[in-house]
PDB file of C-alpha atoms and ligand atoms in Angstrom:
ATOM      1  CA  UNK A   4       3.728  23.229   7.470  1.00  0.00           C
ATOM      2  CA  UNK A   5       5.181  20.443   5.348  1.00  0.00           C
ATOM      3  CA  UNK A   6       2.935  17.422   5.076  1.00  0.00           C
ATOM      4  CA  UNK A   7       4.604  14.031   4.937  1.00  0.00           C
ATOM      5  CA  UNK A   8       2.807  10.751   4.297  1.00  0.00           C
ATOM      6  CA  UNK A   9       4.833   8.310   6.374  1.00  0.00           C
ATOM      7  CA  UNK A  10       2.167   5.949   7.673  1.00  0.00           C
ATOM      8  CA  UNK A  11      -1.547   5.808   8.393  1.00  0.00           C
ATOM      9  CA  UNK A  12      -1.043   6.385  12.125  1.00  0.00           C
ATOM     10  CA  UNK A  13       0.588   9.779  11.542  1.00  0.00           C
ATOM     11  CA  UNK A  14      -2.218  11.136   9.347  1.00  0.00           C
ATOM     12  CA  UNK A  15      -4.120  13.932  11.070  1.00  0.00           C
ATOM     13  CA  UNK A  16      -7.714  13.067  12.023  1.00  0.00           C
ATOM     14  CA  UNK A  17     -10.022  13.106   9.004  1.00  0.00           C
ATOM     15  CA  UNK A  18      -7.258  13.219   6.400  1.00  0.00           C
ATOM     16  CA  UNK A  19      -7.429   9.513   5.499  1.00  0.00           C
ATOM     17  CA  UNK A  20     -11.167   9.891   4.857  1.00  0.00           C
ATOM     18  CA  UNK A  21     -10.548  13.072   2.855  1.00  0.00           C
ATOM     19  CA  UNK A  22      -7.844  11.453   0.692  1.00  0.00           C
ATOM     20  CA  UNK A  23     -10.105   8.470  -0.007  1.00  0.00           C
ATOM     21  CA  UNK A  24     -13.058  10.695  -0.900  1.00  0.00           C
ATOM     22  CA  UNK A  25     -10.871  12.868  -3.117  1.00  0.00           C
ATOM     23  CA  UNK A  26      -9.504   9.806  -4.985  1.00  0.00           C
ATOM     24  CA  UNK A  27     -13.058   8.604  -5.602  1.00  0.00           C
ATOM     25  CA  UNK A  28     -14.112  12.078  -6.776  1.00  0.00           C
ATOM     26  CA  UNK A  29     -11.133  12.311  -9.147  1.00  0.00           C
ATOM     27  CA  UNK A  30     -11.925   8.863 -10.536  1.00  0.00           C
ATOM     28  CA  UNK A  31     -15.434  10.146 -11.281  1.00  0.00           C
ATOM     29  CA  UNK A  32     -14.229  13.161 -13.202  1.00  0.00           C
ATOM     30  CA  UNK A  33     -13.568  15.871 -10.593  1.00  0.00           C
ATOM     31  CA  UNK A  34     -11.108  18.453 -11.858  1.00  0.00           C
ATOM     32  CA  UNK A  35      -7.579  17.920 -10.533  1.00  0.00           C
ATOM     33  CA  UNK A  36      -5.919  20.898  -8.904  1.00  0.00           C
ATOM     34  CA  UNK A  37      -3.205  22.308 -11.111  1.00  0.00           C
ATOM     35  CA  UNK A  38       0.162  21.821  -9.433  1.00  0.00           C
ATOM     36  CA  UNK A  39       3.611  23.024 -10.378  1.00  0.00           C
ATOM     37  CA  UNK A  40       6.962  21.561  -9.465  1.00  0.00           C
ATOM     38  CA  UNK A  41       8.756  18.247  -9.489  1.00  0.00           C
ATOM     39  CA  UNK A  42       8.548  14.921  -7.712  1.00  0.00           C
ATOM     40  CA  UNK A  43      11.662  12.800  -7.232  1.00  0.00           C
ATOM     41  CA  UNK A  44      11.195   9.071  -6.850  1.00  0.00           C
ATOM     42  CA  UNK A  45      13.848   7.113  -4.975  1.00  0.00           C
ATOM     43  CA  UNK A  46      13.119   3.406  -5.016  1.00  0.00           C
ATOM     44  CA  UNK A  47      15.713   1.278  -3.285  1.00  0.00           C
ATOM     45  CA  UNK A  48      13.491  -1.770  -3.897  1.00  0.00           C
ATOM     46  CA  UNK A  49      11.968  -3.090  -7.139  1.00  0.00           C
ATOM     47  CA  UNK A  50       8.537  -1.852  -8.156  1.00  0.00           C
ATOM     48  CA  UNK A  51       6.363  -1.739 -11.242  1.00  0.00           C
ATOM     49  CA  UNK A  52       2.874  -0.566 -10.346  1.00  0.00           C
ATOM     50  CA  UNK A  53       3.666   1.701  -7.427  1.00  0.00           C
ATOM     51  CA  UNK A  54       6.430   3.553  -9.225  1.00  0.00           C
ATOM     52  CA  UNK A  55       4.525   4.013 -12.481  1.00  0.00           C
ATOM     53  CA  UNK A  56       1.390   4.929 -10.541  1.00  0.00           C
ATOM     54  CA  UNK A  57       3.153   7.757  -8.670  1.00  0.00           C
ATOM     55  CA  UNK A  58       4.709   8.858 -11.927  1.00  0.00           C
ATOM     56  CA  UNK A  59       1.420   9.020 -13.834  1.00  0.00           C
ATOM     57  CA  UNK A  60      -0.280  10.719 -10.886  1.00  0.00           C
ATOM     58  CA  UNK A  61       2.349  13.455 -10.995  1.00  0.00           C
ATOM     59  CA  UNK A  62       1.965  13.899 -14.769  1.00  0.00           C
ATOM     60  CA  UNK A  63      -1.802  14.135 -14.534  1.00  0.00           C
ATOM     61  CA  UNK A  64      -1.498  17.008 -12.053  1.00  0.00           C
ATOM     62  CA  UNK A  65       1.124  18.910 -13.982  1.00  0.00           C
ATOM     63  CA  UNK A  66       3.976  17.922 -11.672  1.00  0.00           C
ATOM     64  CA  UNK A  67       7.104  16.619 -13.360  1.00  0.00           C
ATOM     65  CA  UNK A  68       8.267  13.270 -11.992  1.00  0.00           C
ATOM     66  CA  UNK A  69      11.860  12.130 -12.040  1.00  0.00           C
ATOM     67  CA  UNK A  70      12.954   8.645 -11.061  1.00  0.00           C
ATOM     68  CA  UNK A  71      16.370   7.991  -9.650  1.00  0.00           C
ATOM     69  CA  UNK A  72      17.834   4.539  -9.470  1.00  0.00           C
ATOM     70  CA  UNK A  73      19.713   4.647  -6.149  1.00  0.00           C
ATOM     71  CA  UNK A  74      21.893   1.761  -7.270  1.00  0.00           C
ATOM     72  CA  UNK A  75      23.314   4.079  -9.905  1.00  0.00           C
ATOM     73  CA  UNK A  76      23.453   7.182  -7.731  1.00  0.00           C
ATOM     74  CA  UNK A  77      26.017   8.533  -5.306  1.00  0.00           C
ATOM     75  CA  UNK A  78      24.709   6.084  -2.697  1.00  0.00           C
ATOM     76  CA  UNK A  79      27.182   3.669  -4.275  1.00  0.00           C
ATOM     77  CA  UNK A  80      30.015   6.146  -3.661  1.00  0.00           C
ATOM     78  CA  UNK A  81      29.664   6.055   0.097  1.00  0.00           C
ATOM     79  CA  UNK A  82      27.208   8.928   0.493  1.00  0.00           C
ATOM     80  CA  UNK A  83      24.737   8.489   3.349  1.00  0.00           C
ATOM     81  CA  UNK A  84      21.047   8.231   2.632  1.00  0.00           C
ATOM     82  CA  UNK A  85      20.489  11.483   4.522  1.00  0.00           C
ATOM     83  CA  UNK A  86      23.068  13.324   2.427  1.00  0.00           C
ATOM     84  CA  UNK A  87      21.648  11.972  -0.836  1.00  0.00           C
ATOM     85  CA  UNK A  88      18.177  13.130   0.177  1.00  0.00           C
ATOM     86  CA  UNK A  89      19.349  16.536   1.453  1.00  0.00           C
ATOM     87  CA  UNK A  90      21.189  17.058  -1.829  1.00  0.00           C
ATOM     88  CA  UNK A  91      18.047  16.290  -3.810  1.00  0.00           C
ATOM     89  CA  UNK A  92      15.952  18.480  -1.513  1.00  0.00           C
ATOM     90  CA  UNK A  93      18.320  21.396  -2.104  1.00  0.00           C
ATOM     91  CA  UNK A  94      17.104  21.373  -5.722  1.00  0.00           C
ATOM     92  CA  UNK A  95      13.648  22.158  -4.319  1.00  0.00           C
ATOM     93  CA  UNK A  96      11.319  19.488  -5.633  1.00  0.00           C
ATOM     94  CA  UNK A  97       7.836  19.336  -4.124  1.00  0.00           C
ATOM     95  CA  UNK A  98       8.359  15.867  -2.673  1.00  0.00           C
ATOM     96  CA  UNK A  99      10.553  12.799  -2.508  1.00  0.00           C
ATOM     97  CA  UNK A 100       8.766   9.469  -2.919  1.00  0.00           C
ATOM     98  CA  UNK A 101      10.774   6.852  -1.053  1.00  0.00           C
ATOM     99  CA  UNK A 102      10.717   3.059  -1.029  1.00  0.00           C
ATOM    100  CA  UNK A 103      13.271   1.154   1.029  1.00  0.00           C
ATOM    101  CA  UNK A 104      13.744  -2.364   2.397  1.00  0.00           C
ATOM    102  CA  UNK A 105      14.563  -0.994   5.839  1.00  0.00           C
ATOM    103  CA  UNK A 106      11.634  -0.093   8.076  1.00  0.00           C
ATOM    104  CA  UNK A 107      11.716   3.525   9.216  1.00  0.00           C
ATOM    105  CA  UNK A 108      13.605   4.951   6.233  1.00  0.00           C
ATOM    106  CA  UNK A 109      10.927   7.473   5.145  1.00  0.00           C
ATOM    107  CA  UNK A 110      10.795   8.811   8.716  1.00  0.00           C
ATOM    108  CA  UNK A 111      14.590   9.144   8.713  1.00  0.00           C
ATOM    109  CA  UNK A 112      14.458  11.004   5.401  1.00  0.00           C
ATOM    110  CA  UNK A 113      11.746  13.325   6.721  1.00  0.00           C
ATOM    111  CA  UNK A 114      13.981  14.059   9.727  1.00  0.00           C
ATOM    112  CA  UNK A 115      16.909  14.821   7.440  1.00  0.00           C
ATOM    113  CA  UNK A 116      14.739  17.191   5.375  1.00  0.00           C
ATOM    114  CA  UNK A 117      13.356  19.136   8.355  1.00  0.00           C
ATOM    115  CA  UNK A 118      13.095  22.811   7.499  1.00  0.00           C
ATOM    116  CA  UNK A 119      13.525  22.318   3.735  1.00  0.00           C
ATOM    117  CA  UNK A 120       9.801  22.379   2.925  1.00  0.00           C
ATOM    118  CA  UNK A 121      10.223  19.208   0.845  1.00  0.00           C
ATOM    119  CA  UNK A 122       7.656  16.512   1.612  1.00  0.00           C
ATOM    120  CA  UNK A 123       8.327  12.793   1.951  1.00  0.00           C
ATOM    121  CA  UNK A 124       5.849  10.227   0.681  1.00  0.00           C
ATOM    122  CA  UNK A 125       6.347   6.640   1.778  1.00  0.00           C
ATOM    123  CA  UNK A 126       6.055   4.139  -1.071  1.00  0.00           C
ATOM    124  CA  UNK A 127       6.788   1.189   1.252  1.00  0.00           C
ATOM    125  CA  UNK A 128       9.335   0.663   4.036  1.00  0.00           C
ATOM    126  CA  UNK A 129      10.341  -2.888   4.908  1.00  0.00           C
ATOM    127  CA  UNK A 130       7.447  -4.807   6.401  1.00  0.00           C
ATOM    128  CA  UNK A 131       6.290  -1.703   8.293  1.00  0.00           C
ATOM    129  CA  UNK A 132       4.021   0.487   6.187  1.00  0.00           C
ATOM    130  CA  UNK A 133       2.659   1.117   2.704  1.00  0.00           C
ATOM    131  CA  UNK A 134       0.114   3.857   3.312  1.00  0.00           C
ATOM    132  CA  UNK A 135      -0.822   4.649  -0.298  1.00  0.00           C
ATOM    133  CA  UNK A 136      -1.629   0.974  -0.925  1.00  0.00           C
ATOM    134  CA  UNK A 137      -3.960   0.915   2.083  1.00  0.00           C
ATOM    135  CA  UNK A 138      -5.623   4.160   0.993  1.00  0.00           C
ATOM    136  CA  UNK A 139      -6.101   3.024  -2.600  1.00  0.00           C
ATOM    137  CA  UNK A 140      -7.578  -0.283  -1.451  1.00  0.00           C
ATOM    138  CA  UNK A 141     -10.009   1.604   0.763  1.00  0.00           C
ATOM    139  CA  UNK A 142     -10.837   4.008  -2.080  1.00  0.00           C
ATOM    140  CA  UNK A 143     -11.575   1.035  -4.357  1.00  0.00           C
ATOM    141  CA  UNK A 144     -14.041  -0.258  -1.757  1.00  0.00           C
ATOM    142  CA  UNK A 145     -15.463   3.187  -0.964  1.00  0.00           C
ATOM    143  CA  UNK A 146     -16.137   3.684  -4.677  1.00  0.00           C
ATOM    144  CA  UNK A 147     -18.445   0.665  -4.483  1.00  0.00           C
ATOM    145  CA  UNK A 148     -20.238   2.037  -1.461  1.00  0.00           C
ATOM    146  CA  UNK A 149     -18.886  -0.356   1.192  1.00  0.00           C
ATOM    147  CA  UNK A 150     -20.390  -0.005   4.662  1.00  0.00           C
ATOM    148  CA  UNK A 151     -17.269   0.045   6.838  1.00  0.00           C
ATOM    149  CA  UNK A 152     -19.046  -0.598  10.125  1.00  0.00           C
ATOM    150  CA  UNK A 153     -20.738  -3.733   8.795  1.00  0.00           C
ATOM    151  CA  UNK A 154     -17.836  -5.108   6.759  1.00  0.00           C
ATOM    152  CA  UNK A 155     -15.993  -8.352   7.427  1.00  0.00           C
ATOM    153  CA  UNK A 156     -12.519  -8.001   5.908  1.00  0.00           C
ATOM    154  CA  UNK A 157     -10.165 -10.984   5.716  1.00  0.00           C
ATOM    155  CA  UNK A 158      -6.485 -10.901   4.786  1.00  0.00           C
ATOM    156  CA  UNK A 159      -4.949 -14.179   3.633  1.00  0.00           C
ATOM    157  CA  UNK A 160      -1.396 -15.431   3.303  1.00  0.00           C
ATOM    158  CA  UNK A 161       1.877 -13.895   4.404  1.00  0.00           C
ATOM    159  CA  UNK A 162       0.823 -11.250   6.890  1.00  0.00           C
ATOM    160  CA  UNK A 163       3.969 -11.496   8.953  1.00  0.00           C
ATOM    161  CA  UNK A 164       6.202  -9.889   6.324  1.00  0.00           C
ATOM    162  CA  UNK A 165       3.560  -7.616   4.812  1.00  0.00           C
ATOM    163  CA  UNK A 166       3.669  -3.835   5.052  1.00  0.00           C
ATOM    164  CA  UNK A 167       0.414  -3.843   3.074  1.00  0.00           C
ATOM    165  CA  UNK A 168      -1.306  -5.787   5.876  1.00  0.00           C
ATOM    166  CA  UNK A 169       0.006  -3.485   8.623  1.00  0.00           C
ATOM    167  CA  UNK A 170      -1.151  -0.326   6.857  1.00  0.00           C
ATOM    168  CA  UNK A 171      -4.435  -1.915   5.797  1.00  0.00           C
ATOM    169  CA  UNK A 172      -5.447  -2.931   9.316  1.00  0.00           C
ATOM    170  CA  UNK A 173      -4.422   0.431  10.690  1.00  0.00           C
ATOM    171  CA  UNK A 174      -6.625   2.169   8.130  1.00  0.00           C
ATOM    172  CA  UNK A 175      -9.592  -0.194   8.433  1.00  0.00           C
ATOM    173  CA  UNK A 176      -9.620   0.231  12.216  1.00  0.00           C
ATOM    174  CA  UNK A 177      -9.624   3.969  11.700  1.00  0.00           C
ATOM    175  CA  UNK A 178     -12.512   3.725   9.240  1.00  0.00           C
ATOM    176  CA  UNK A 179     -14.519   1.845  11.851  1.00  0.00           C
ATOM    177  CA  UNK A 180     -14.276  -1.740  10.559  1.00  0.00           C
ATOM    178  CA  UNK A 181     -14.864  -3.995  13.558  1.00  0.00           C
ATOM    179  CA  UNK A 182     -14.666  -7.413  11.930  1.00  0.00           C
ATOM    180  CA  UNK A 183     -11.059  -7.880  10.822  1.00  0.00           C
ATOM    181  CA  UNK A 184      -9.580 -11.334  10.312  1.00  0.00           C
ATOM    182  CA  UNK A 185      -6.414 -12.952   9.127  1.00  0.00           C
ATOM    183  CA  UNK A 186      -5.570 -16.474   8.070  1.00  0.00           C
ATOM    184  CA  UNK A 187      -2.458 -18.184   6.784  1.00  0.00           C
ATOM    185  CA  UNK A 188       0.201 -20.726   7.725  1.00  0.00           C
ATOM    186  CA  UNK A 189       1.297 -20.099  11.312  1.00  0.00           C
ATOM    187  CA  UNK A 190       4.881 -19.358  10.211  1.00  0.00           C
ATOM    188  CA  UNK A 191       3.544 -16.485   8.070  1.00  0.00           C
ATOM    189  CA  UNK A 192       1.259 -14.980  10.689  1.00  0.00           C
ATOM    190  CA  UNK A 193       2.562 -12.172  12.922  1.00  0.00           C
ATOM    191  CA  UNK A 194       3.695 -12.547  16.514  1.00  0.00           C
ATOM    192  CA  UNK A 195       0.630 -12.486  18.762  1.00  0.00           C
ATOM    193  CA  UNK A 196       1.893  -9.336  20.482  1.00  0.00           C
ATOM    194  CA  UNK A 197       2.594  -7.371  17.276  1.00  0.00           C
ATOM    195  CA  UNK A 198       0.590  -4.162  17.935  1.00  0.00           C
ATOM    196  CA  UNK A 199      -0.074  -3.641  14.212  1.00  0.00           C
ATOM    197  CA  UNK A 200      -2.491  -6.581  14.372  1.00  0.00           C
ATOM    198  CA  UNK A 201      -4.396  -5.441  17.442  1.00  0.00           C
ATOM    199  CA  UNK A 202      -8.050  -6.379  17.213  1.00  0.00           C
ATOM    200  CA  UNK A 203      -7.548  -8.697  14.232  1.00  0.00           C
ATOM    201  CA  UNK A 204      -8.944 -12.193  14.740  1.00  0.00           C
ATOM    202  CA  UNK A 205      -6.486 -14.964  13.883  1.00  0.00           C
ATOM    203  CA  UNK A 206      -8.549 -17.716  12.292  1.00  0.00           C
ATOM    204  CA  UNK A 207      -6.517 -20.888  11.778  1.00  0.00           C
ATOM    205  CA  UNK A 208      -9.022 -22.577   9.510  1.00  0.00           C
ATOM    206  CA  UNK A 209      -9.028 -20.690   6.216  1.00  0.00           C
ATOM    207  CA  UNK A 210     -12.522 -21.842   5.269  1.00  0.00           C
ATOM    208  CA  UNK A 211     -13.881 -20.591   8.585  1.00  0.00           C
ATOM    209  CA  UNK A 212     -12.022 -17.296   8.050  1.00  0.00           C
ATOM    210  CA  UNK A 213     -13.691 -16.807   4.667  1.00  0.00           C
ATOM    211  CA  UNK A 214     -17.177 -17.547   5.917  1.00  0.00           C
ATOM    212  CA  UNK A 215     -19.436 -14.537   5.273  1.00  0.00           C
ATOM    213  CA  UNK A 216     -16.493 -12.331   4.243  1.00  0.00           C
ATOM    214  CA  UNK A 217     -17.350  -9.200   2.288  1.00  0.00           C
ATOM    215  CA  UNK A 218     -13.758  -8.464   1.307  1.00  0.00           C
ATOM    216  CA  UNK A 219     -10.882 -10.923   0.857  1.00  0.00           C
ATOM    217  CA  UNK A 220      -7.367  -9.583   0.354  1.00  0.00           C
ATOM    218  CA  UNK A 221      -4.794 -12.091  -0.916  1.00  0.00           C
ATOM    219  CA  UNK A 222      -1.130 -11.472  -0.141  1.00  0.00           C
ATOM    220  CA  UNK A 223       1.941 -12.840  -1.877  1.00  0.00           C
ATOM    221  CA  UNK A 224       4.619 -14.680   0.109  1.00  0.00           C
ATOM    222  CA  UNK A 225       7.270 -11.984   0.623  1.00  0.00           C
ATOM    223  CA  UNK A 226      10.204 -14.266  -0.134  1.00  0.00           C
ATOM    224  CA  UNK A 227      12.650 -11.366  -0.270  1.00  0.00           C
ATOM    225  CA  UNK A 228      12.060 -10.822   3.479  1.00  0.00           C
ATOM    226  CA  UNK A 229      12.188 -14.469   4.472  1.00  0.00           C
ATOM    227  CA  UNK A 230      15.535 -16.028   5.243  1.00  0.00           C
ATOM    228  CA  UNK A 231      15.112 -19.493   6.668  1.00  0.00           C
ATOM    229  CA  UNK A 232      11.667 -20.943   6.388  1.00  0.00           C
ATOM    230  CA  UNK A 233      10.534 -24.124   4.758  1.00  0.00           C
ATOM    231  CA  UNK A 234       7.264 -23.648   2.961  1.00  0.00           C
ATOM    232  CA  UNK A 235       5.300 -26.188   0.960  1.00  0.00           C
ATOM    233  CA  UNK A 236       5.693 -26.028  -2.833  1.00  0.00           C
ATOM    234  CA  UNK A 237       3.342 -23.819  -4.833  1.00  0.00           C
ATOM    235  CA  UNK A 238       0.663 -26.466  -5.431  1.00  0.00           C
ATOM    236  CA  UNK A 239       0.544 -27.603  -1.824  1.00  0.00           C
ATOM    237  CA  UNK A 240       0.511 -23.993  -0.588  1.00  0.00           C
ATOM    238  CA  UNK A 241      -2.302 -23.159  -2.987  1.00  0.00           C
ATOM    239  CA  UNK A 242      -4.401 -26.119  -1.849  1.00  0.00           C
ATOM    240  CA  UNK A 243      -3.865 -25.330   1.836  1.00  0.00           C
ATOM    241  CA  UNK A 244      -3.777 -21.520   1.908  1.00  0.00           C
ATOM    242  CA  UNK A 245      -4.689 -20.150  -1.499  1.00  0.00           C
ATOM    243  CA  UNK A 246      -7.928 -18.567  -2.638  1.00  0.00           C
ATOM    244  CA  UNK A 247      -8.794 -21.515  -4.871  1.00  0.00           C
ATOM    245  CA  UNK A 248     -11.705 -21.624  -7.308  1.00  0.00           C
ATOM    246  CA  UNK A 249     -13.621 -23.789  -4.814  1.00  0.00           C
ATOM    247  CA  UNK A 250     -13.104 -21.395  -1.935  1.00  0.00           C
ATOM    248  CA  UNK A 251     -13.996 -18.401  -4.097  1.00  0.00           C
ATOM    249  CA  UNK A 252     -17.124 -20.248  -5.222  1.00  0.00           C
ATOM    250  CA  UNK A 253     -18.273 -20.500  -1.601  1.00  0.00           C
ATOM    251  CA  UNK A 254     -17.848 -16.772  -0.922  1.00  0.00           C
ATOM    252  CA  UNK A 255     -20.846 -14.506  -0.491  1.00  0.00           C
ATOM    253  CA  UNK A 256     -22.239 -13.456  -3.878  1.00  0.00           C
ATOM    254  CA  UNK A 257     -21.249  -9.835  -3.255  1.00  0.00           C
ATOM    255  CA  UNK A 258     -17.773 -10.604  -1.867  1.00  0.00           C
ATOM    256  CA  UNK A 259     -14.885  -8.700  -3.437  1.00  0.00           C
ATOM    257  CA  UNK A 260     -11.370 -10.025  -3.917  1.00  0.00           C
ATOM    258  CA  UNK A 261      -8.406  -7.669  -3.686  1.00  0.00           C
ATOM    259  CA  UNK A 262      -4.682  -8.174  -4.205  1.00  0.00           C
ATOM    260  CA  UNK A 263      -2.036  -5.441  -4.035  1.00  0.00           C
ATOM    261  CA  UNK A 264       0.081  -7.253  -6.641  1.00  0.00           C
ATOM    262  CA  UNK A 265       2.406  -8.611  -7.819  1.00  0.00           C
ATOM    263  CA  UNK A 266       0.141 -11.662  -8.161  1.00  0.00           C
ATOM    264  CA  UNK A 267       1.628 -15.136  -8.015  1.00  0.00           C
ATOM    265  CA  UNK A 268      -1.023 -17.060  -9.928  1.00  0.00           C
ATOM    266  CA  UNK A 269      -1.678 -20.530  -8.654  1.00  0.00           C
ATOM    267  CA  UNK A 270      -0.016 -19.793  -5.308  1.00  0.00           C
ATOM    268  CA  UNK A 271      -1.996 -17.334  -3.148  1.00  0.00           C
ATOM    269  CA  UNK A 272      -4.808 -16.994  -5.705  1.00  0.00           C
ATOM    270  CA  UNK A 273      -6.186 -19.135  -8.539  1.00  0.00           C
ATOM    271  CA  UNK A 274      -5.819 -17.575 -12.011  1.00  0.00           C
ATOM    272  CA  UNK A 275      -9.577 -17.793 -12.581  1.00  0.00           C
ATOM    273  CA  UNK A 276     -10.263 -15.926  -9.344  1.00  0.00           C
ATOM    274  CA  UNK A 277      -7.704 -13.212 -10.143  1.00  0.00           C
ATOM    275  CA  UNK A 278      -9.463 -12.686 -13.486  1.00  0.00           C
ATOM    276  CA  UNK A 279     -12.973 -13.431 -12.236  1.00  0.00           C
ATOM    277  CA  UNK A 280     -15.901 -11.156 -11.592  1.00  0.00           C
ATOM    278  CA  UNK A 281     -15.193 -10.791  -7.867  1.00  0.00           C
ATOM    279  CA  UNK A 282     -11.692  -9.566  -8.587  1.00  0.00           C
ATOM    280  CA  UNK A 283     -10.987  -5.867  -8.066  1.00  0.00           C
ATOM    281  CA  UNK A 284      -7.278  -6.183  -8.826  1.00  0.00           C
ATOM    282  CA  UNK A 285      -7.179  -3.944 -11.890  1.00  0.00           C
ATOM    283  CA  UNK A 286      -9.630  -1.504 -10.308  1.00  0.00           C
ATOM    284  CA  UNK A 287      -7.152  -1.173  -7.447  1.00  0.00           C
ATOM    285  CA  UNK A 288      -4.411  -0.365  -9.940  1.00  0.00           C
ATOM    286  CA  UNK A 289      -6.609   2.243 -11.651  1.00  0.00           C
ATOM    287  CA  UNK A 290      -7.654   3.784  -8.336  1.00  0.00           C
ATOM    288  CA  UNK A 291      -3.987   3.880  -7.309  1.00  0.00           C
ATOM    289  CA  UNK A 292      -3.274   6.690  -9.750  1.00  0.00           C
ATOM    290  CA  UNK A 293      -6.272   8.748  -8.531  1.00  0.00           C
ATOM    291  CA  UNK A 294      -5.304   8.185  -4.923  1.00  0.00           C
ATOM    292  CA  UNK A 295      -1.701   9.257  -5.504  1.00  0.00           C
ATOM    293  CA  UNK A 296      -2.976  12.349  -7.279  1.00  0.00           C
ATOM    294  CA  UNK A 297      -4.999  13.104  -4.151  1.00  0.00           C
ATOM    295  CA  UNK A 298      -1.841  12.611  -2.068  1.00  0.00           C
ATOM    296  CA  UNK A 299       0.186  14.991  -4.240  1.00  0.00           C
ATOM    297  CA  UNK A 300      -2.582  17.605  -4.096  1.00  0.00           C
ATOM    298  CA  UNK A 301      -2.584  17.250  -0.303  1.00  0.00           C
ATOM    299  CA  UNK A 302       1.194  17.615  -0.117  1.00  0.00           C
ATOM    300  CA  UNK A 303       1.349  20.501  -2.613  1.00  0.00           C
ATOM    301  CA  UNK A 304      -1.590  22.297  -0.972  1.00  0.00           C
ATOM    302  CA  UNK A 305       0.254  22.364   2.346  1.00  0.00           C
ATOM    303  CA  UNK A 306       3.459  23.543   0.692  1.00  0.00           C
ATOM    304  CA  UNK A 307       1.618  26.432  -0.994  1.00  0.00           C
ATOM    305  CA  UNK A 308       0.150  27.690   2.250  1.00  0.00           C
ATOM    306  CA  UNK A 309       3.606  27.782   3.875  1.00  0.00           C
ATOM    307  CA  UNK A 310       5.344  31.146   3.611  1.00  0.00           C
ATOM    308  CA  UNK A 311       8.740  30.466   2.101  1.00  0.00           C
ATOM    309  CA  UNK A 312      11.682  31.093   4.381  1.00  0.00           C
TER     310      UNK A 312
HETATM  311  C1  NCD B 426       3.338  -4.548  -2.423  1.00  0.00           C
HETATM  312  C2  NCD B 426       4.593  -4.040  -1.796  1.00  0.00           C
HETATM  313  O1  NCD B 426       5.551  -3.692  -2.467  1.00  0.00           O
HETATM  314  O2  NCD B 426       4.592  -3.972  -0.580  1.00  0.00           O
HETATM  315  N1  NCD B 426       3.260  -4.265  -3.783  1.00  0.00           N
HETATM  316  C3  NCD B 426       2.748  -3.071  -4.152  1.00  0.00           C
HETATM  317  O3  NCD B 426       3.256  -2.044  -3.803  1.00  0.00           O
HETATM  318  N2  NCD B 426       1.627  -3.110  -4.858  1.00  0.00           N
HETATM  319  C4  NCD B 426       3.063  -5.950  -2.113  1.00  0.00           C
HETATM  320  C5  NCD B 426       4.058  -6.993  -2.534  1.00  0.00           C
HETATM  321  O4  NCD B 426       5.158  -6.710  -2.966  1.00  0.00           O
HETATM  322  O5  NCD B 426       3.696  -8.158  -2.394  1.00  0.00           O
END
């Protein structure tokens, strides 16, 4: 059976926990499984860390990664996304890693590849899901021995347009986190009936939201997904909604600060907090490679156990 990683919800029971544990084990020196084959990366949206992270993860397992710039591919000659992906799948790579501005694209690609044995890994689709980011964040926290059941996790900023937030909450609920909160300007918070935010407390007052938090995740304003919205300038936003030095100074001594990147210093987070001792930002980046190795092992392991047609 081909294993796709489309979103957290579609992961079979126990697999999120296993991927997190495997990433932590790899980061501590466990031997990676030797894999053979190729990975093709198709990023219809810009990316630095995610793309390089998948690429290094492939290299470290012995898989050969190739990156295609869809803007320079046959997509510009009128070929449908499905046909582009089926063409690439016909060359029999192990997996396609897909990022696209339109929600649902990785699922569509997986549908188009049915029966080919080629896996699809979602590297971010619109504001819908970014499962490897959620898993690597959780692995970063698991590596430090977080107690999920007792954790208070707060996400700050632009949750409305954030695929990171949707996948994160889905995963944290699954891991048994009961105290989930969000805070940000009302225009950047999700609709109250958005099911992705079920069970997440909406705390209008940012200082109240941060009270006794064990984990604070700062999110960038996703300007590329916002058409008409008037937001305060960077300084005013920072004062009202940013993780300022003062706010960080009032956090619990053991509180950890995460950010998926790219970081907009002085907007959603103060430079000194991003670089400070609570910050786990570069640890997240490091863990990202281990987590994506775990994902490729998971995908390749399933492919190996499938008799070829
Ligand atoms: C995030 C993304 O692309 O969704 N970045 C990332 O993958 N680390 C978050 C963002 O762009 O703000």
